[in-house]
PDB file of C-alpha atoms in Angstrom:
ATOM      1  CA  UNK A   1       0.214   0.133   0.214  1.00  0.00           C
ATOM      2  CA  UNK A   2       1.159   3.107  -0.831  1.00  0.00           C
ATOM      3  CA  UNK A   3       0.537   6.211   1.423  1.00  0.00           C
ATOM      4  CA  UNK A   4      -0.560   9.643  -0.417  1.00  0.00           C
ATOM      5  CA  UNK A   5       0.492  12.662   1.879  1.00  0.00           C
ATOM      6  CA  UNK A   6      -0.115  15.331  -0.319  1.00  0.00           C
ATOM      7  CA  UNK A   7       0.855  18.622   0.361  1.00  0.00           C
ATOM      8  CA  UNK A   8      -1.764  21.539   0.417  1.00  0.00           C
ATOM      9  CA  UNK A   9       0.295  23.352  -2.415  1.00  0.00           C
ATOM     10  CA  UNK A  10      -2.394  26.101  -2.155  1.00  0.00           C
ATOM     11  CA  UNK A  11      -1.977  26.936   1.320  1.00  0.00           C
ATOM     12  CA  UNK A  12       1.610  26.798   0.742  1.00  0.00           C
ATOM     13  CA  UNK A  13       1.976  28.758  -1.912  1.00  0.00           C
ATOM     14  CA  UNK A  14      -0.571  31.460  -0.310  1.00  0.00           C
ATOM     15  CA  UNK A  15       1.885  31.822   2.679  1.00  0.00           C
ATOM     16  CA  UNK A  16       4.724  32.400   0.285  1.00  0.00           C
ATOM     17  CA  UNK A  17       2.945  35.132  -1.532  1.00  0.00           C
ATOM     18  CA  UNK A  18       1.832  36.505   1.710  1.00  0.00           C
ATOM     19  CA  UNK A  19       5.584  36.500   3.106  1.00  0.00           C
ATOM     20  CA  UNK A  20       6.856  37.986  -0.319  1.00  0.00           C
ATOM     21  CA  UNK A  21       4.518  40.920  -0.481  1.00  0.00           C
ATOM     22  CA  UNK A  22       4.959  41.770   3.045  1.00  0.00           C
ATOM     23  CA  UNK A  23       8.793  41.582   3.305  1.00  0.00           C
ATOM     24  CA  UNK A  24       8.901  43.273  -0.196  1.00  0.00           C
ATOM     25  CA  UNK A  25       6.678  46.220   1.335  1.00  0.00           C
ATOM     26  CA  UNK A  26       8.686  46.484   4.315  1.00  0.00           C
ATOM     27  CA  UNK A  27      11.774  47.043   2.646  1.00  0.00           C
ATOM     28  CA  UNK A  28       9.906  49.626   0.293  1.00  0.00           C
ATOM     29  CA  UNK A  29      10.587  47.703  -3.013  1.00  0.00           C
ATOM     30  CA  UNK A  30       8.291  47.735  -5.807  1.00  0.00           C
ATOM     31  CA  UNK A  31       7.845  44.403  -7.746  1.00  0.00           C
ATOM     32  CA  UNK A  32       9.643  45.996 -10.769  1.00  0.00           C
ATOM     33  CA  UNK A  33      12.768  46.917  -8.242  1.00  0.00           C
ATOM     34  CA  UNK A  34      12.886  43.206  -6.875  1.00  0.00           C
ATOM     35  CA  UNK A  35      12.584  41.795 -10.194  1.00  0.00           C
ATOM     36  CA  UNK A  36      15.551  43.982 -11.307  1.00  0.00           C
ATOM     37  CA  UNK A  37      17.411  42.912  -8.246  1.00  0.00           C
ATOM     38  CA  UNK A  38      16.782  39.114  -8.381  1.00  0.00           C
ATOM     39  CA  UNK A  39      16.865  38.697 -12.226  1.00  0.00           C
ATOM     40  CA  UNK A  40      13.124  37.231 -11.653  1.00  0.00           C
ATOM     41  CA  UNK A  41      10.544  38.690 -14.136  1.00  0.00           C
ATOM     42  CA  UNK A  42       7.807  41.237 -12.229  1.00  0.00           C
ATOM     43  CA  UNK A  43       5.269  38.936 -13.616  1.00  0.00           C
ATOM     44  CA  UNK A  44       6.371  35.671 -11.917  1.00  0.00           C
ATOM     45  CA  UNK A  45       6.843  38.098  -8.871  1.00  0.00           C
ATOM     46  CA  UNK A  46       3.042  39.116  -9.150  1.00  0.00           C
ATOM     47  CA  UNK A  47       2.114  35.536  -9.856  1.00  0.00           C
ATOM     48  CA  UNK A  48       3.960  34.319  -6.487  1.00  0.00           C
ATOM     49  CA  UNK A  49       2.380  37.080  -4.420  1.00  0.00           C
ATOM     50  CA  UNK A  50      -1.430  36.437  -5.738  1.00  0.00           C
ATOM     51  CA  UNK A  51      -1.020  32.435  -5.399  1.00  0.00           C
ATOM     52  CA  UNK A  52      -1.454  32.035  -8.953  1.00  0.00           C
ATOM     53  CA  UNK A  53       1.813  29.752  -9.665  1.00  0.00           C
ATOM     54  CA  UNK A  54       3.793  26.928  -7.527  1.00  0.00           C
ATOM     55  CA  UNK A  55       6.755  27.629  -8.991  1.00  0.00           C
ATOM     56  CA  UNK A  56       9.329  28.076  -6.138  1.00  0.00           C
ATOM     57  CA  UNK A  57      12.777  27.523  -7.881  1.00  0.00           C
ATOM     58  CA  UNK A  58      13.372  31.075  -7.869  1.00  0.00           C
ATOM     59  CA  UNK A  59      12.718  31.533  -4.292  1.00  0.00           C
ATOM     60  CA  UNK A  60      16.841  31.599  -3.316  1.00  0.00           C
ATOM     61  CA  UNK A  61      16.988  34.400  -5.769  1.00  0.00           C
ATOM     62  CA  UNK A  62      14.344  36.518  -4.655  1.00  0.00           C
ATOM     63  CA  UNK A  63      15.463  35.765  -1.164  1.00  0.00           C
ATOM     64  CA  UNK A  64      18.865  37.215  -1.973  1.00  0.00           C
ATOM     65  CA  UNK A  65      17.376  40.141  -3.622  1.00  0.00           C
ATOM     66  CA  UNK A  66      15.475  41.043  -0.393  1.00  0.00           C
ATOM     67  CA  UNK A  67      18.134  40.120   2.010  1.00  0.00           C
ATOM     68  CA  UNK A  68      16.643  37.218   3.778  1.00  0.00           C
ATOM     69  CA  UNK A  69      16.627  33.372   4.121  1.00  0.00           C
ATOM     70  CA  UNK A  70      14.530  31.193   1.623  1.00  0.00           C
ATOM     71  CA  UNK A  71      12.825  30.047   4.827  1.00  0.00           C
ATOM     72  CA  UNK A  72      11.783  33.451   5.691  1.00  0.00           C
ATOM     73  CA  UNK A  73       9.816  33.000   2.094  1.00  0.00           C
ATOM     74  CA  UNK A  74       8.558  29.453   2.559  1.00  0.00           C
ATOM     75  CA  UNK A  75       8.389  28.192   5.977  1.00  0.00           C
ATOM     76  CA  UNK A  76       8.562  24.461   4.651  1.00  0.00           C
ATOM     77  CA  UNK A  77      12.123  25.332   4.089  1.00  0.00           C
ATOM     78  CA  UNK A  78      14.537  24.984   7.235  1.00  0.00           C
ATOM     79  CA  UNK A  79      18.000  26.411   7.577  1.00  0.00           C
ATOM     80  CA  UNK A  80      20.887  23.964   8.529  1.00  0.00           C
ATOM     81  CA  UNK A  81      23.158  24.750  10.789  1.00  0.00           C
ATOM     82  CA  UNK A  82      25.277  26.601   7.910  1.00  0.00           C
ATOM     83  CA  UNK A  83      22.329  28.526   6.991  1.00  0.00           C
ATOM     84  CA  UNK A  84      21.379  26.341   3.776  1.00  0.00           C
ATOM     85  CA  UNK A  85      17.757  25.676   3.429  1.00  0.00           C
ATOM     86  CA  UNK A  86      16.424  22.041   3.781  1.00  0.00           C
ATOM     87  CA  UNK A  87      13.428  20.470   3.318  1.00  0.00           C
ATOM     88  CA  UNK A  88      12.252  17.728   5.495  1.00  0.00           C
ATOM     89  CA  UNK A  89      10.933  14.518   3.470  1.00  0.00           C
ATOM     90  CA  UNK A  90       8.975  11.361   4.491  1.00  0.00           C
ATOM     91  CA  UNK A  91      11.201   8.244   4.799  1.00  0.00           C
ATOM     92  CA  UNK A  92       9.261   5.280   3.699  1.00  0.00           C
ATOM     93  CA  UNK A  93      11.402   2.287   3.770  1.00  0.00           C
ATOM     94  CA  UNK A  94      12.198   0.381   0.432  1.00  0.00           C
ATOM     95  CA  UNK A  95      11.486   0.364  -3.227  1.00  0.00           C
ATOM     96  CA  UNK A  96      12.576  -2.536  -5.484  1.00  0.00           C
ATOM     97  CA  UNK A  97      14.897  -1.806  -8.102  1.00  0.00           C
ATOM     98  CA  UNK A  98      14.209  -4.929  -9.916  1.00  0.00           C
ATOM     99  CA  UNK A  99      10.927  -6.875 -10.416  1.00  0.00           C
ATOM    100  CA  UNK A 100       7.842  -5.455  -9.058  1.00  0.00           C
ATOM    101  CA  UNK A 101       7.465  -6.696  -5.553  1.00  0.00           C
ATOM    102  CA  UNK A 102       4.184  -6.652  -3.380  1.00  0.00           C
ATOM    103  CA  UNK A 103       3.957  -4.377  -0.664  1.00  0.00           C
ATOM    104  CA  UNK A 104       7.432  -2.982  -1.597  1.00  0.00           C
ATOM    105  CA  UNK A 105       6.890   0.440  -0.210  1.00  0.00           C
ATOM    106  CA  UNK A 106       5.858   0.848   3.420  1.00  0.00           C
ATOM    107  CA  UNK A 107       2.879   2.858   4.428  1.00  0.00           C
ATOM    108  CA  UNK A 108       3.942   4.601   7.357  1.00  0.00           C
ATOM    109  CA  UNK A 109       6.916   6.905   7.404  1.00  0.00           C
ATOM    110  CA  UNK A 110       9.679   5.749   9.298  1.00  0.00           C
ATOM    111  CA  UNK A 111      11.025   9.191  10.040  1.00  0.00           C
ATOM    112  CA  UNK A 112      11.991  12.489   7.947  1.00  0.00           C
ATOM    113  CA  UNK A 113      14.892  13.196   6.080  1.00  0.00           C
ATOM    114  CA  UNK A 114      16.421  16.522   5.774  1.00  0.00           C
ATOM    115  CA  UNK A 115      17.688  17.537   2.102  1.00  0.00           C
ATOM    116  CA  UNK A 116      18.887  20.823   0.558  1.00  0.00           C
ATOM    117  CA  UNK A 117      17.377  22.350  -2.758  1.00  0.00           C
ATOM    118  CA  UNK A 118      14.559  19.992  -3.375  1.00  0.00           C
ATOM    119  CA  UNK A 119      11.323  22.438  -4.481  1.00  0.00           C
ATOM    120  CA  UNK A 120       9.117  23.055  -1.866  1.00  0.00           C
ATOM    121  CA  UNK A 121       6.245  22.771  -4.167  1.00  0.00           C
ATOM    122  CA  UNK A 122       6.538  19.264  -4.627  1.00  0.00           C
ATOM    123  CA  UNK A 123       4.966  16.260  -2.761  1.00  0.00           C
ATOM    124  CA  UNK A 124       8.355  14.312  -1.728  1.00  0.00           C
ATOM    125  CA  UNK A 125       8.938  10.991  -0.385  1.00  0.00           C
ATOM    126  CA  UNK A 126      12.289   9.292   0.292  1.00  0.00           C
ATOM    127  CA  UNK A 127      12.835   5.719  -0.309  1.00  0.00           C
ATOM    128  CA  UNK A 128      16.054   3.404  -0.079  1.00  0.00           C
ATOM    129  CA  UNK A 129      16.645   0.879  -3.082  1.00  0.00           C
ATOM    130  CA  UNK A 130      16.830  -2.618  -2.984  1.00  0.00           C
ATOM    131  CA  UNK A 131      18.191  -4.616  -5.808  1.00  0.00           C
ATOM    132  CA  UNK A 132      20.670  -3.443  -8.912  1.00  0.00           C
ATOM    133  CA  UNK A 133      18.420  -2.871 -11.745  1.00  0.00           C
ATOM    134  CA  UNK A 134      19.195   0.850 -11.639  1.00  0.00           C
ATOM    135  CA  UNK A 135      22.648   0.371 -10.177  1.00  0.00           C
ATOM    136  CA  UNK A 136      24.336   2.735 -12.975  1.00  0.00           C
ATOM    137  CA  UNK A 137      21.996   5.537 -11.369  1.00  0.00           C
ATOM    138  CA  UNK A 138      21.272   4.303  -7.820  1.00  0.00           C
ATOM    139  CA  UNK A 139      23.262   1.299  -6.562  1.00  0.00           C
ATOM    140  CA  UNK A 140      21.749  -0.574  -3.857  1.00  0.00           C
ATOM    141  CA  UNK A 141      21.120   1.358  -0.691  1.00  0.00           C
ATOM    142  CA  UNK A 142      20.968   4.605  -2.445  1.00  0.00           C
ATOM    143  CA  UNK A 143      17.954   6.790  -1.130  1.00  0.00           C
ATOM    144  CA  UNK A 144      15.732   8.187  -3.700  1.00  0.00           C
ATOM    145  CA  UNK A 145      13.916  11.584  -3.722  1.00  0.00           C
ATOM    146  CA  UNK A 146      10.388  10.873  -5.404  1.00  0.00           C
ATOM    147  CA  UNK A 147       7.942  13.813  -6.566  1.00  0.00           C
ATOM    148  CA  UNK A 148       4.500  12.541  -6.209  1.00  0.00           C
ATOM    149  CA  UNK A 149       3.203  15.513  -7.757  1.00  0.00           C
ATOM    150  CA  UNK A 150       4.749  15.066 -10.910  1.00  0.00           C
ATOM    151  CA  UNK A 151       3.585  11.956 -12.913  1.00  0.00           C
ATOM    152  CA  UNK A 152       4.038  13.058 -16.233  1.00  0.00           C
ATOM    153  CA  UNK A 153       5.854  10.781 -18.239  1.00  0.00           C
ATOM    154  CA  UNK A 154       8.886  12.074 -20.021  1.00  0.00           C
ATOM    155  CA  UNK A 155      11.285  10.108 -22.307  1.00  0.00           C
ATOM    156  CA  UNK A 156      14.474   9.143 -20.016  1.00  0.00           C
ATOM    157  CA  UNK A 157      12.840  10.356 -16.759  1.00  0.00           C
ATOM    158  CA  UNK A 158      13.085   7.889 -13.867  1.00  0.00           C
ATOM    159  CA  UNK A 159      10.049   7.080 -12.094  1.00  0.00           C
ATOM    160  CA  UNK A 160       8.640   4.839  -9.215  1.00  0.00           C
ATOM    161  CA  UNK A 161       5.548   2.890 -10.589  1.00  0.00           C
ATOM    162  CA  UNK A 162       3.010   0.249  -9.292  1.00  0.00           C
ATOM    163  CA  UNK A 163       0.241  -2.124 -10.499  1.00  0.00           C
ATOM    164  CA  UNK A 164      -3.272  -2.275  -9.325  1.00  0.00           C
ATOM    165  CA  UNK A 165      -2.167  -4.598  -6.919  1.00  0.00           C
ATOM    166  CA  UNK A 166       0.444  -2.569  -5.170  1.00  0.00           C
ATOM    167  CA  UNK A 167       3.522  -3.943  -6.617  1.00  0.00           C
ATOM    168  CA  UNK A 168       6.250  -1.350  -7.155  1.00  0.00           C
ATOM    169  CA  UNK A 169       9.631  -0.721  -8.630  1.00  0.00           C
ATOM    170  CA  UNK A 170      11.706   2.021  -9.834  1.00  0.00           C
ATOM    171  CA  UNK A 171      12.838   2.446 -13.823  1.00  0.00           C
ATOM    172  CA  UNK A 172      13.653   4.718 -16.468  1.00  0.00           C
ATOM    173  CA  UNK A 173      10.897   5.418 -18.772  1.00  0.00           C
ATOM    174  CA  UNK A 174      11.161   5.293 -22.721  1.00  0.00           C
ATOM    175  CA  UNK A 175       8.710   5.846 -25.206  1.00  0.00           C
ATOM    176  CA  UNK A 176       9.443   4.084 -28.567  1.00  0.00           C
ATOM    177  CA  UNK A 177       8.166   1.570 -27.820  1.00  0.00           C
ATOM    178  CA  UNK A 178       6.806   2.107 -24.127  1.00  0.00           C
ATOM    179  CA  UNK A 179       8.823   0.517 -21.721  1.00  0.00           C
ATOM    180  CA  UNK A 180      10.119   1.058 -18.237  1.00  0.00           C
ATOM    181  CA  UNK A 181      13.757  -0.150 -18.221  1.00  0.00           C
ATOM    182  CA  UNK A 182      16.719  -0.992 -16.267  1.00  0.00           C
ATOM    183  CA  UNK A 183      19.977   1.177 -15.987  1.00  0.00           C
ATOM    184  CA  UNK A 184      22.250  -1.830 -14.741  1.00  0.00           C
ATOM    185  CA  UNK A 185      25.606  -3.354 -15.148  1.00  0.00           C
ATOM    186  CA  UNK A 186      23.467  -6.650 -14.481  1.00  0.00           C
ATOM    187  CA  UNK A 187      22.348  -8.106 -17.966  1.00  0.00           C
ATOM    188  CA  UNK A 188      19.913 -10.540 -16.251  1.00  0.00           C
ATOM    189  CA  UNK A 189      17.164  -7.531 -15.975  1.00  0.00           C
ATOM    190  CA  UNK A 190      15.105  -6.932 -18.658  1.00  0.00           C
ATOM    191  CA  UNK A 191      12.672  -4.154 -19.525  1.00  0.00           C
ATOM    192  CA  UNK A 192       8.968  -3.786 -18.302  1.00  0.00           C
ATOM    193  CA  UNK A 193       6.660  -3.949 -21.228  1.00  0.00           C
ATOM    194  CA  UNK A 194       3.392  -2.915 -19.213  1.00  0.00           C
ATOM    195  CA  UNK A 195      -0.022  -4.184 -20.744  1.00  0.00           C
ATOM    196  CA  UNK A 196      -2.059  -1.503 -19.138  1.00  0.00           C
ATOM    197  CA  UNK A 197      -1.050   1.907 -18.073  1.00  0.00           C
ATOM    198  CA  UNK A 198       0.853   1.618 -14.921  1.00  0.00           C
ATOM    199  CA  UNK A 199       0.328   3.581 -11.692  1.00  0.00           C
ATOM    200  CA  UNK A 200       2.629   6.531 -11.678  1.00  0.00           C
ATOM    201  CA  UNK A 201       3.653   6.972  -7.948  1.00  0.00           C
ATOM    202  CA  UNK A 202       6.037   9.828  -8.774  1.00  0.00           C
ATOM    203  CA  UNK A 203       9.361  10.991 -10.730  1.00  0.00           C
ATOM    204  CA  UNK A 204      12.542  10.605  -9.225  1.00  0.00           C
ATOM    205  CA  UNK A 205      14.588  13.711  -8.978  1.00  0.00           C
ATOM    206  CA  UNK A 206      17.465  12.977  -6.871  1.00  0.00           C
ATOM    207  CA  UNK A 207      19.519   9.780  -5.816  1.00  0.00           C
ATOM    208  CA  UNK A 208      22.015  10.016  -3.049  1.00  0.00           C
ATOM    209  CA  UNK A 209      24.659   7.288  -1.849  1.00  0.00           C
ATOM    210  CA  UNK A 210      26.263   7.824   1.616  1.00  0.00           C
ATOM    211  CA  UNK A 211      29.976   6.071   1.428  1.00  0.00           C
TER     212      UNK A 211
END
């Protein structure tokens, strides 16, 4: 069973917009001036302030232009000891980098992992990789960060997918023909050619391995 703990992006972006507008006005800066200082378009600044967009990749540039920390714009970011903004991501145990395995993703978070520079607009989970079918990207015991709000299949993107019975796996998507293929040094692994559209849990956006 896969837990769906979706963040309320509308609420999150409302807070970001309110903070951005409040800080900008407290420093007597116009949207045009902030755009000039940050390199972010005035149109996007306006959209952020009114909650019309979920884009947050520009927040570091806006924070620097305003002379504040990213977490002062988006409270979901927490600065670490060195002041780097981090995001707390639920850690949900294992996902197979091999065949689809029943109940492969635990249904309860085992804890939180703090990680820097993930867009706060994502619906993130962290999973540890079991198996070697993705070992050219994610060796066994790597931790992958999956954005469950990003389910649009893009050629060469990596995804966690599942079937209707809850079996899950981690693979790279290819479109011609449609398949989910291993990226492995082990030749025994074969692509998955789905008979029906798989359930896309989310797109893998980062993979790390502690040495």
